[in-house]
Every structure is written in structure tokens, then in C-alpha cells.
Short mmCIF file of C-alpha atoms in Angstrom, two decimals:
data_model
loop_
_atom_site.label_atom_id
_atom_site.label_comp_id
_atom_site.label_asym_id
_atom_site.label_seq_id
_atom_site.Cartn_x
_atom_site.Cartn_y
_atom_site.Cartn_z
CA MET X 1 115.31 104.37 113.88
CA LEU X 2 114.81 107.39 116.11
CA LEU X 3 111.28 108.54 115.39
CA GLY X 4 108.24 106.51 114.43
CA VAL X 5 104.99 107.80 112.98
CA ILE X 6 101.63 106.06 112.82
CA ALA X 7 99.45 107.77 110.20
CA ASP X 8 95.73 107.11 109.84
CA ASP X 9 95.73 107.52 106.06
CA PHE X 10 98.17 107.37 103.17
CA THR X 11 98.17 111.01 102.07
CA GLY X 12 98.68 112.13 105.66
CA ALA X 13 101.60 109.74 105.92
CA SER X 14 103.38 111.29 102.95
CA ASP X 15 102.55 114.74 104.34
CA ILE X 16 104.34 114.17 107.65
CA ALA X 17 107.12 112.17 105.97
CA ASN X 18 107.75 115.28 103.89
CA THR X 19 107.90 117.45 107.03
CA LEU X 20 110.39 115.13 108.73
CA ALA X 21 112.58 114.74 105.65
CA LYS X 22 113.02 118.43 104.93
CA GLY X 23 113.17 119.71 108.55
CA LEU X 24 113.61 123.41 109.21
CA PRO X 25 115.35 125.65 106.65
CA GLY X 26 119.09 125.53 107.12
CA HIS X 27 118.98 122.59 109.49
CA GLY X 28 117.91 119.63 107.37
CA GLY X 29 115.73 116.73 108.40
CA LEU X 30 115.82 113.03 109.09
CA ARG X 31 116.42 110.20 106.63
CA THR X 32 112.79 109.17 106.22
CA ALA X 33 110.96 106.25 104.67
CA GLN X 34 107.24 105.63 104.33
CA PHE X 35 105.89 102.13 104.79
CA LEU X 36 102.54 100.98 103.43
CA ASN X 37 100.87 99.15 106.33
CA VAL X 38 102.91 97.43 109.06
CA PRO X 39 106.07 95.98 107.46
CA ARG X 40 106.82 92.28 107.70
CA ARG X 41 110.56 92.80 108.13
CA LYS X 42 112.98 95.17 109.81
CA ALA X 43 113.62 98.64 108.46
CA GLY X 44 116.96 99.58 106.94
CA ALA X 45 119.64 100.54 109.42
CA ASP X 46 120.10 103.97 107.80
CA ILE X 47 116.48 105.09 108.33
CA GLU X 48 116.11 107.70 111.07
CA ALA X 49 112.34 108.26 110.80
CA GLY X 50 109.81 105.67 109.72
CA VAL X 51 106.22 106.51 108.80
CA VAL X 52 103.74 103.63 108.85
CA ALA X 53 100.78 104.49 106.64
CA LEU X 54 97.53 102.85 107.72
CA LYS X 55 93.99 103.20 106.40
CA THR X 56 92.28 103.54 109.78
CA ARG X 57 90.58 106.92 109.66
CA SER X 58 87.10 105.69 108.76
CA ILE X 59 87.04 102.06 109.92
CA PRO X 60 85.51 100.79 113.20
CA ALA X 61 87.39 102.18 116.20
CA VAL X 62 88.28 98.75 117.58
CA ASP X 63 90.01 97.86 114.30
CA ALA X 64 91.80 101.21 114.14
CA VAL X 65 93.14 100.66 117.66
CA SER X 66 94.31 97.13 116.85
CA GLN X 67 96.15 98.16 113.69
CA SER X 68 97.69 101.22 115.35
CA LEU X 69 99.01 99.16 118.26
CA ALA X 70 100.54 96.69 115.80
CA ALA X 71 102.29 99.60 114.07
CA LEU X 72 103.47 100.94 117.44
CA ARG X 73 105.00 97.62 118.43
CA TRP X 74 106.84 97.31 115.12
CA LEU X 75 108.22 100.84 115.46
CA LEU X 76 109.39 100.17 119.00
CA GLU X 77 111.14 97.02 117.75
CA GLN X 78 113.06 99.28 115.33
CA GLY X 79 114.36 101.29 118.29
CA CYS X 80 112.12 104.37 118.08
CA ARG X 81 112.53 106.77 120.99
CA GLN X 82 109.48 108.85 120.15
CA ILE X 83 106.13 108.10 118.51
CA VAL X 84 103.83 110.45 116.60
CA PHE X 85 100.20 109.61 115.87
CA LYS X 86 99.36 111.59 112.74
CA TYR X 87 95.79 112.44 111.71
CA CYS X 88 94.28 115.05 109.40
CA SER X 89 94.84 118.75 110.05
CA THR X 90 91.06 119.14 109.86
CA PHE X 91 90.65 116.49 112.62
CA ASP X 92 88.58 114.22 110.36
CA SER X 93 86.72 111.85 112.68
CA THR X 94 83.26 110.99 113.94
CA PRO X 95 81.90 111.63 117.45
CA GLU X 96 82.84 108.02 118.26
CA GLY X 97 86.42 108.12 116.95
CA ASN X 98 88.89 107.23 115.73
CA ILE X 99 91.34 109.85 116.99
CA GLY X 100 90.45 109.62 120.68
CA PRO X 101 90.36 105.81 121.00
CA VAL X 102 93.64 105.37 119.09
CA ALA X 103 95.46 108.14 120.97
CA GLU X 104 94.38 106.81 124.36
CA ALA X 105 95.35 103.24 123.42
CA LEU X 106 98.81 104.37 122.30
CA ALA X 107 99.23 106.42 125.49
CA ALA X 108 98.27 103.42 127.63
CA GLU X 109 100.70 101.16 125.78
CA LEU X 110 103.50 103.72 126.29
CA ASP X 111 102.41 104.48 129.88
CA THR X 112 102.24 108.21 129.31
CA ALA X 113 99.81 111.11 129.82
CA GLY X 114 99.60 114.82 129.07
CA VAL X 115 99.83 113.90 125.38
CA ILE X 116 99.85 116.79 122.89
CA VAL X 117 96.90 116.99 120.49
CA CYS X 118 97.60 119.62 117.83
CA PRO X 119 96.22 119.36 114.28
CA ALA X 120 97.46 122.84 113.30
CA PHE X 121 99.15 123.26 109.91
CA PRO X 122 99.50 127.02 109.29
CA ALA X 123 101.06 126.53 105.83
CA ALA X 124 97.74 125.03 104.73
CA GLY X 125 95.60 127.50 106.69
CA ARG X 126 94.82 125.24 109.64
CA THR X 127 95.21 126.91 113.05
CA VAL X 128 93.99 126.19 116.58
CA TYR X 129 92.95 128.96 118.96
CA GLN X 130 91.33 128.40 122.36
CA GLY X 131 90.78 124.82 121.32
CA HIS X 132 88.86 125.80 118.18
CA LEU X 133 90.07 124.68 114.75
CA PHE X 134 90.08 127.17 111.89
CA VAL X 135 90.56 126.62 108.15
CA HIS X 136 91.95 129.96 106.97
CA ASP X 137 89.46 132.53 108.32
CA ARG X 138 86.59 130.08 108.84
CA LEU X 139 85.71 127.86 111.75
CA LEU X 140 86.04 124.20 110.85
CA ASN X 141 82.29 123.64 110.64
CA GLU X 142 81.91 126.56 108.21
CA SER X 143 84.83 125.62 105.93
CA GLY X 144 83.17 122.99 103.76
CA LEU X 145 84.34 120.14 106.00
CA GLU X 146 80.83 119.95 107.42
CA ASN X 147 79.99 118.32 104.07
CA HIS X 148 82.70 115.66 104.19
CA PRO X 149 81.15 112.45 102.77
CA LEU X 150 82.66 110.16 105.43
CA ASN X 151 83.58 112.33 108.43
CA PRO X 152 81.48 115.52 108.43
CA MET X 153 83.02 117.98 110.91
CA THR X 154 80.14 119.86 112.53
CA ASP X 155 81.87 121.25 115.64
CA PRO X 156 84.98 123.47 115.57
CA ASP X 157 85.65 122.99 119.30
CA ILE X 158 88.01 120.04 119.03
CA ARG X 159 88.37 119.85 122.81
CA ARG X 160 84.65 119.16 123.01
CA TRP X 161 84.75 116.89 119.93
CA LEU X 162 87.63 114.86 121.35
CA ALA X 163 85.97 114.61 124.76
CA ARG X 164 83.12 112.73 123.08
CA GLN X 165 85.63 110.17 121.79
CA ALA X 166 87.90 109.85 124.84
CA LYS X 167 87.41 108.01 128.12
CA LYS X 168 89.49 110.47 130.19
CA SER X 169 89.22 114.24 130.52
CA VAL X 170 90.78 116.41 127.82
CA GLY X 171 92.99 119.41 128.67
CA LEU X 172 93.96 122.63 126.91
CA VAL X 173 97.18 124.65 126.62
CA SER X 174 95.96 127.96 125.27
CA TRP X 175 97.80 130.25 122.90
CA PRO X 176 99.08 132.79 125.50
CA SER X 177 101.02 129.96 127.16
CA VAL X 178 102.26 128.68 123.82
CA ARG X 179 103.60 132.13 122.93
CA GLU X 180 105.66 132.16 126.12
CA GLY X 181 107.72 129.33 124.68
CA GLN X 182 108.77 125.76 125.26
CA THR X 183 109.37 126.04 129.01
CA GLN X 184 105.84 127.29 129.68
CA ILE X 185 104.34 124.72 127.32
CA ALA X 186 106.17 121.92 129.13
CA ALA X 187 105.01 123.28 132.49
CA GLU X 188 101.37 123.39 131.33
CA LEU X 189 101.61 119.81 130.04
CA GLY X 190 103.01 118.77 133.41
CA LEU X 191 100.00 120.31 135.15
CA SER X 192 97.73 118.40 132.79
CA VAL X 193 99.32 115.15 133.93
CA GLN X 194 98.67 116.11 137.55
CA ARG X 195 95.02 116.77 136.71
CA GLY X 196 94.69 113.32 135.14
CA GLU X 197 94.32 114.58 131.59
CA CYS X 198 95.56 112.00 129.10
CA LEU X 199 95.09 114.12 125.96
CA VAL X 200 95.72 117.87 125.81
CA ILE X 201 94.72 120.24 122.99
CA VAL X 202 97.58 122.68 122.32
CA ASP X 203 96.86 125.91 120.44
CA ALA X 204 99.06 126.95 117.51
CA LEU X 205 98.71 129.87 115.09
CA THR X 206 102.13 129.93 113.42
CA GLU X 207 104.96 127.61 112.45
CA GLU X 208 107.00 129.23 115.24
CA ASP X 209 104.36 127.98 117.69
CA LEU X 210 104.70 124.46 116.30
CA VAL X 211 108.49 124.54 116.60
CA ALA X 212 108.17 125.64 120.24
CA ILE X 213 105.68 122.84 120.90
CA GLY X 214 108.04 120.33 119.28
CA ARG X 215 110.95 121.50 121.41
CA ALA X 216 108.81 121.28 124.55
CA ALA X 217 108.05 117.68 123.58
CA ALA X 218 111.68 116.63 123.05
CA SER X 219 111.42 113.93 125.71
CA ALA X 220 107.78 112.99 125.14
CA ARG X 221 107.11 109.36 124.34
CA LEU X 222 103.98 110.19 122.34
CA ILE X 223 102.78 113.24 120.39
CA THR X 224 99.67 113.51 118.22
CA GLY X 225 98.69 115.98 115.53
CA GLY X 226 98.75 116.97 111.90
CA SER X 227 102.00 117.03 109.96
CA GLY X 228 102.85 120.48 111.32
CA ILE X 229 103.47 119.02 114.77
CA ALA X 230 106.62 117.40 113.36
CA LEU X 231 108.26 120.69 112.34
CA GLY X 232 110.49 120.95 115.40
CA LEU X 233 111.12 117.25 115.99
CA PRO X 234 114.07 116.59 113.62
CA GLY X 235 115.96 119.46 115.27
CA ASN X 236 115.69 117.75 118.66
CA PHE X 237 117.55 114.70 117.38
CA ILE X 238 120.05 116.78 115.40
CA SER X 239 120.83 118.98 118.43
CA ALA X 240 121.36 115.86 120.53
CA GLY X 241 123.90 114.55 118.01
CA LEU X 242 121.72 111.57 117.10
CA ALA X 243 121.10 112.68 113.48
CA LYS X 244 123.17 114.72 111.02
CA GLY X 245 120.40 116.60 109.23
CA GLU X 246 119.97 116.00 105.51
CA MET X 247 117.80 117.29 102.66
CA PRO X 248 115.72 114.87 100.55
CA SER X 249 116.89 114.27 96.99
CA LEU X 250 115.66 111.76 94.44
CA VAL X 251 116.10 111.21 90.72
CA GLY X 252 112.81 111.53 88.84
CA VAL X 253 111.04 108.63 87.15
CA LYS X 254 110.29 108.85 83.43
CA GLY X 255 107.43 107.03 81.76
CA PRO X 256 103.66 107.03 81.20
CA GLU X 257 101.45 108.97 83.58
CA ALA X 258 97.95 109.02 85.10
CA ILE X 259 95.97 111.18 87.51
CA LEU X 260 93.26 109.58 89.67
CA ALA X 261 91.01 111.83 91.78
CA GLY X 262 88.49 110.55 94.30
CA SER X 263 88.37 113.51 96.65
CA CYS X 264 85.22 115.64 96.69
CA SER X 265 86.90 118.58 98.42
CA THR X 266 86.51 122.11 97.12
CA ALA X 267 90.24 122.32 96.32
CA THR X 268 90.32 119.09 94.32
CA ARG X 269 87.22 120.01 92.34
CA GLY X 270 88.84 123.34 91.49
CA GLN X 271 92.04 121.57 90.42
CA ILE X 272 90.03 119.29 88.14
CA GLU X 273 88.37 122.30 86.50
CA THR X 274 91.76 123.94 85.97
CA HIS X 275 93.18 120.73 84.50
CA ARG X 276 90.33 120.09 82.07
CA ARG X 277 91.05 123.38 80.24
CA GLY X 278 94.11 121.90 78.58
CA HIS X 279 94.07 118.15 79.23
CA PRO X 280 91.79 115.15 78.71
CA VAL X 281 89.55 114.25 81.64
CA LEU X 282 87.08 111.42 82.24
CA ALA X 283 84.29 111.58 84.82
CA ILE X 284 83.31 108.28 86.43
CA ASP X 285 79.56 107.61 86.32
CA VAL X 286 79.00 106.37 89.86
CA ASP X 287 75.47 105.15 89.17
CA GLU X 288 76.86 102.99 86.35
CA VAL X 289 79.59 101.66 88.65
CA MET X 290 77.03 100.76 91.33
CA ARG X 291 74.92 98.91 88.75
CA GLY X 292 77.94 96.97 87.54
CA ALA X 293 77.62 98.50 84.09
CA SER X 294 80.97 100.33 84.24
CA GLY X 295 84.34 98.99 85.31
CA PRO X 296 88.07 99.59 85.10
CA GLU X 297 88.50 98.63 81.44
CA GLU X 298 87.16 101.86 79.91
CA ILE X 299 89.18 103.96 82.38
CA VAL X 300 92.40 102.13 81.58
CA THR X 301 91.70 102.45 77.85
CA PHE X 302 91.13 106.20 78.24
CA VAL X 303 94.38 106.71 80.16
CA LEU X 304 96.51 104.69 77.76
CA ALA X 305 94.95 106.40 74.72
CA ASN X 306 95.95 109.80 76.12
CA GLN X 307 99.55 109.18 77.15
CA GLY X 308 101.71 112.28 77.14
CA ARG X 309 98.68 114.52 77.70
CA ALA X 310 98.32 114.14 81.50
CA PRO X 311 94.99 112.21 81.46
CA LEU X 312 92.83 112.61 84.55
CA VAL X 313 90.03 110.33 85.79
CA TYR X 314 87.80 111.49 88.61
CA SER X 315 84.79 110.56 90.72
CA SER X 316 84.75 113.93 92.52
CA ALA X 317 81.40 115.67 92.81
CA ASP X 318 79.81 118.55 94.69
CA PRO X 319 78.16 117.92 98.11
CA ALA X 320 74.61 117.82 96.76
CA GLU X 321 75.50 115.18 94.16
CA VAL X 322 77.45 113.13 96.70
CA LYS X 323 74.49 113.20 99.10
CA ALA X 324 72.11 112.09 96.36
CA LEU X 325 74.40 109.19 95.41
CA GLN X 326 74.68 108.09 99.03
CA GLU X 327 70.91 108.22 99.45
CA ARG X 328 70.42 106.06 96.35
CA HIS X 329 73.10 103.48 97.05
CA GLY X 330 74.29 103.93 100.65
CA ARG X 331 77.38 105.73 101.92
CA ALA X 332 79.50 102.64 102.65
CA PRO X 333 78.64 100.77 99.42
CA VAL X 334 79.55 103.82 97.29
CA ALA X 335 82.86 104.33 99.12
CA HIS X 336 83.73 100.63 98.85
CA ALA X 337 82.87 100.42 95.16
CA LEU X 338 84.95 103.48 94.25
CA ASP X 339 87.92 102.33 96.34
CA ARG X 340 87.81 98.96 94.60
CA LEU X 341 87.49 100.59 91.18
CA PHE X 342 90.47 102.90 91.69
CA ALA X 343 92.52 100.02 93.09
CA GLU X 344 91.82 97.85 90.04
CA VAL X 345 92.54 100.73 87.67
CA ALA X 346 95.87 101.54 89.34
CA ARG X 347 96.97 97.91 89.35
CA SER X 348 96.11 97.51 85.67
CA LEU X 349 97.81 100.76 84.67
CA VAL X 350 101.06 99.82 86.40
CA GLU X 351 100.97 96.37 84.83
CA LYS X 352 100.65 98.10 81.45
CA GLY X 353 103.64 100.37 82.04
CA VAL X 354 102.40 103.50 83.82
CA ARG X 355 105.22 104.77 86.05
CA ARG X 356 103.95 108.15 87.34
CA LEU X 357 100.76 108.31 89.39
CA VAL X 358 99.14 111.35 90.99
CA VAL X 359 96.30 110.46 93.36
CA ALA X 360 93.92 112.92 95.04
CA GLY X 361 92.04 111.98 98.22
CA GLY X 362 93.03 110.07 101.32
CA GLU X 363 90.68 107.13 100.83
CA THR X 364 91.52 106.89 97.13
CA SER X 365 95.25 107.02 97.86
CA GLY X 366 94.87 104.28 100.43
CA ALA X 367 93.07 102.06 97.96
CA VAL X 368 95.66 102.68 95.23
CA VAL X 369 98.81 102.10 97.22
CA SER X 370 97.35 99.08 98.99
CA ALA X 371 96.58 97.54 95.62
CA LEU X 372 100.08 98.23 94.31
CA ASP X 373 101.83 96.82 97.42
CA LEU X 374 105.00 98.86 96.80
CA GLY X 375 106.65 98.36 100.18
CA ALA X 376 108.85 101.18 101.47
CA LEU X 377 108.75 104.52 99.65
CA ALA X 378 111.65 106.98 99.61
CA ILE X 379 110.77 110.62 100.29
CA GLY X 380 111.78 113.15 97.66
CA PRO X 381 111.38 116.90 97.11
CA GLU X 382 108.20 118.75 98.03
CA ILE X 383 105.70 119.50 95.24
CA ASP X 384 103.35 121.77 97.21
CA PRO X 385 103.13 122.21 101.00
CA GLY X 386 102.57 118.81 102.56
CA ILE X 387 102.93 116.79 99.34
CA PRO X 388 106.31 115.20 98.50
CA VAL X 389 107.50 113.04 95.66
CA LEU X 390 107.42 109.36 96.67
CA VAL X 391 109.43 106.69 94.84
CA SER X 392 109.35 102.93 95.27
CA ASP X 393 112.51 100.87 95.05
CA GLY X 394 113.26 98.03 92.62
CA GLU X 395 114.19 97.75 88.96
CA ALA X 396 110.97 99.43 87.74
CA PRO X 397 110.31 102.19 90.29
CA ILE X 398 106.95 103.92 90.55
CA ALA X 399 106.79 107.65 91.35
CA LEU X 400 103.76 108.80 93.32
CA ALA X 401 102.17 112.00 94.57
CA LEU X 402 99.45 111.37 97.17
CA LYS X 403 97.40 114.49 97.76
CA SER X 404 94.98 115.15 100.61
CA GLY X 405 91.76 116.56 99.22
CA ASN X 406 92.19 120.19 100.24
CA PHE X 407 95.93 120.44 99.53
CA GLY X 408 97.76 121.77 96.49
CA ALA X 409 97.70 124.81 94.19
CA PRO X 410 95.17 125.08 91.32
CA ASP X 411 97.76 123.75 88.83
CA PHE X 412 98.86 120.93 91.13
CA PHE X 413 98.24 118.02 88.77
CA VAL X 414 100.52 119.21 85.96
CA LYS X 415 103.12 120.44 88.43
CA ALA X 416 103.14 117.07 90.22
CA LEU X 417 103.65 115.07 87.03
CA GLY X 418 106.64 117.25 86.20
CA ARG X 419 108.18 116.82 89.64
CA LEU X 420 107.68 113.06 89.50
CA ALA X 421 109.70 113.08 86.27
CA GLY X 422 112.45 115.14 87.91
CA ILE X 423 111.57 118.36 86.10
#
């Protein structure tokens, strides 16, 4: 294995796995596999990039650090020459962590500094300028992410936000230097090391910027960022003759289908509204779930009764409703109850023959795939930017699409089910 990725949630893991597998147009990518949690055995000898998907974004920082270091050590045992710590392109975190503590712990373990921090993903509208994170034409704290139910992002200055999480000073490579190219970027990172800066925000407005950053980091032991930071990395290994460059291809999986949505993002709520116009949908009554009056049985019955019609089950709600639910029942208890519910539903559906699953939301995806315990997932074609087809191995493979809340076109759910079937 050449490149190892530690992802702090499951949708983000499939996002960066997709980036690594497809590479740049005309060049191809790396043979990539996604692993659910730290594997218990060695990876296959043909895997060039391994993505370890953790569920560490919203847990206590000390636990996130411990799990991330375990993933790092496994990846190093597989021979990885470079490590990427992948987090959300909207920098989802609290003032206490977990991005800063995990990144600094990985840097200490690898004995490195001047580590790139770049959440930019221009294809999804995320850009960084003068250390400030934008979502399309809005600053991060005006984009709707300030209402995130777990990690509300209230400051667009990610240099300042990260400084609150980190023990050491945080640097910045601004966009004018980035536009000068990889040599200038590398020089600026070198100066950051001299100044004692462990983590360095690097601006990026375009995919060309990200490719230049990736080339500047060809020899870096550690890089951190959103999935866009991986755009230029496969080419480094291909140019060095260490990888051939291939395009992902997988045969689709036929069989019963289900869509599970736990994200409360604006995009996901819009996708649900689009879907309900022509397909059956079921809203989860969270108050009933919290009282123990509603469980997985009625959801499973609904899905199985609507096979062939793309049934969708959701707990998504607007910010005001989410806030009211959290005030009534508590933020953590609501999140835990919904994660457990979706996990039980997914497990029961697969046991009853469902073979295609579309899941919306990072926390929901983490709960689902953890419950299914599918092992390594092969990376297939891209559905929408940042969202690939994922297929488990074995005699009865499961096809998955794990969608971050704000990703995907309005018709994503129907499109994803078709791609999972190979259409």
C-alpha cells in the first residue's frame, strides 16, 4: 500500500476514496479500498490506497486521537509512504476538537511539522481564501452550517478556529503563494516549519490549486484536508512509477432497495422533497422514538411493502424542529437513539434481502455500516461529485451509496439506486 487515509466519518471516507480511485482525467487513479474501522488483518497486496473509515468526528477528543493513532499504525504496517487525515470540507468540529488534536497527534507520531490543512473542495462549492472557508458565495457561518445539530460552525476563519483546538501555533499559506505553484507552496511550508508551526492552513479556490498543493506535498509524510486535497496525490505515485493509474469499474448489484436519510442539511431536505413527488416516503416521529413507542419494525415493514418504488425513510428536519427536539430530549440522547434505530433497521433490511442501500448523513452512514460490518468495500464509479458506488465482497454483495448531508443533486436518491444496480 502506498497511501493511507484516516477519515473521521464514513461518508467522508467514501468521498476521498472516490477521489483517489478516479484520479485526474486522462491519468487514472490508485487501486483503492475502503475499510470500516481499523481492520484486524492485512490488506490485499494489490491495494495501492487504503481508506480507514472511523466515526470520530463528534466523539471525545481523547477517543478520536486514540482511534486515529490505531488506524495510523495499521496503515504504516501495510507499507504506506504517505498519510492523509480526512475531515469534512466544511471543517465540522467544535472549538475543542477533534481536527486539531487528531492532526497534532498524527504529526507527533510521524515526527513532522508544517502539515497542510486544506478543507477546500471546489466541485462542491467549498473554497478557502485568506484562511476563511466559503460555501459557494457564503462564509461558512452564513451557509447554514451554523445550525449543524452536532458541530455548529460559527466562525469562518478556520485558522482562528483551529488555533483554539491546537497546542502549537497555526500558519497560513495564502492564495497568492498558492497561485505561484508547487515550488512556492513548498517554500512557504518550509518557512512554517522554521517558525514552529505544526499545522498550516493552505488557501485553495480551484481544483488546479489543489493539484499544485498535492504536487508540493509529494514527499510529505502527513497531509490533512477534505477529499479535494487528494486530487494531485495519485499522480505523484504514478509519475514515480510506483502505480500504473487505473479507472474504477464495478458490476452493479441487483435486488431490493432502501433509502435512509438522517441528515438535516438543506441539500438533503431538498432531495427528500424532490423524492416524495414520485416515491413513497416515511417520516420518523422522533418524539415517539424517544418514548420507546416507535421502533424499527414499522420502518422495515414500510420498506419491504414498497419494494421496486425506491422507498425512503427519514428523520431529517429543519433547524427549528431539531432544536426543539434537542431541548425536549437532549442533543446526545436524540443522536444516539436515531443512530441505533437506523443501525437496527439496516441490519434487519439486509437480513431480509435488501441489497442496495442509499444513506444520507455522516452520522447515519457510520451507524449503518458499523451495524452491517461489511469489511472492505471496493470503490466503483462516481454517482455525483464526492459520492462513489461502494460494493462489499462475498457471495451476497451489498451495494452502498454514503452521502454527506450537503452533497448530491436534487434527484440524487433515484440516480444513486440506478448506479448501484449498474444502470
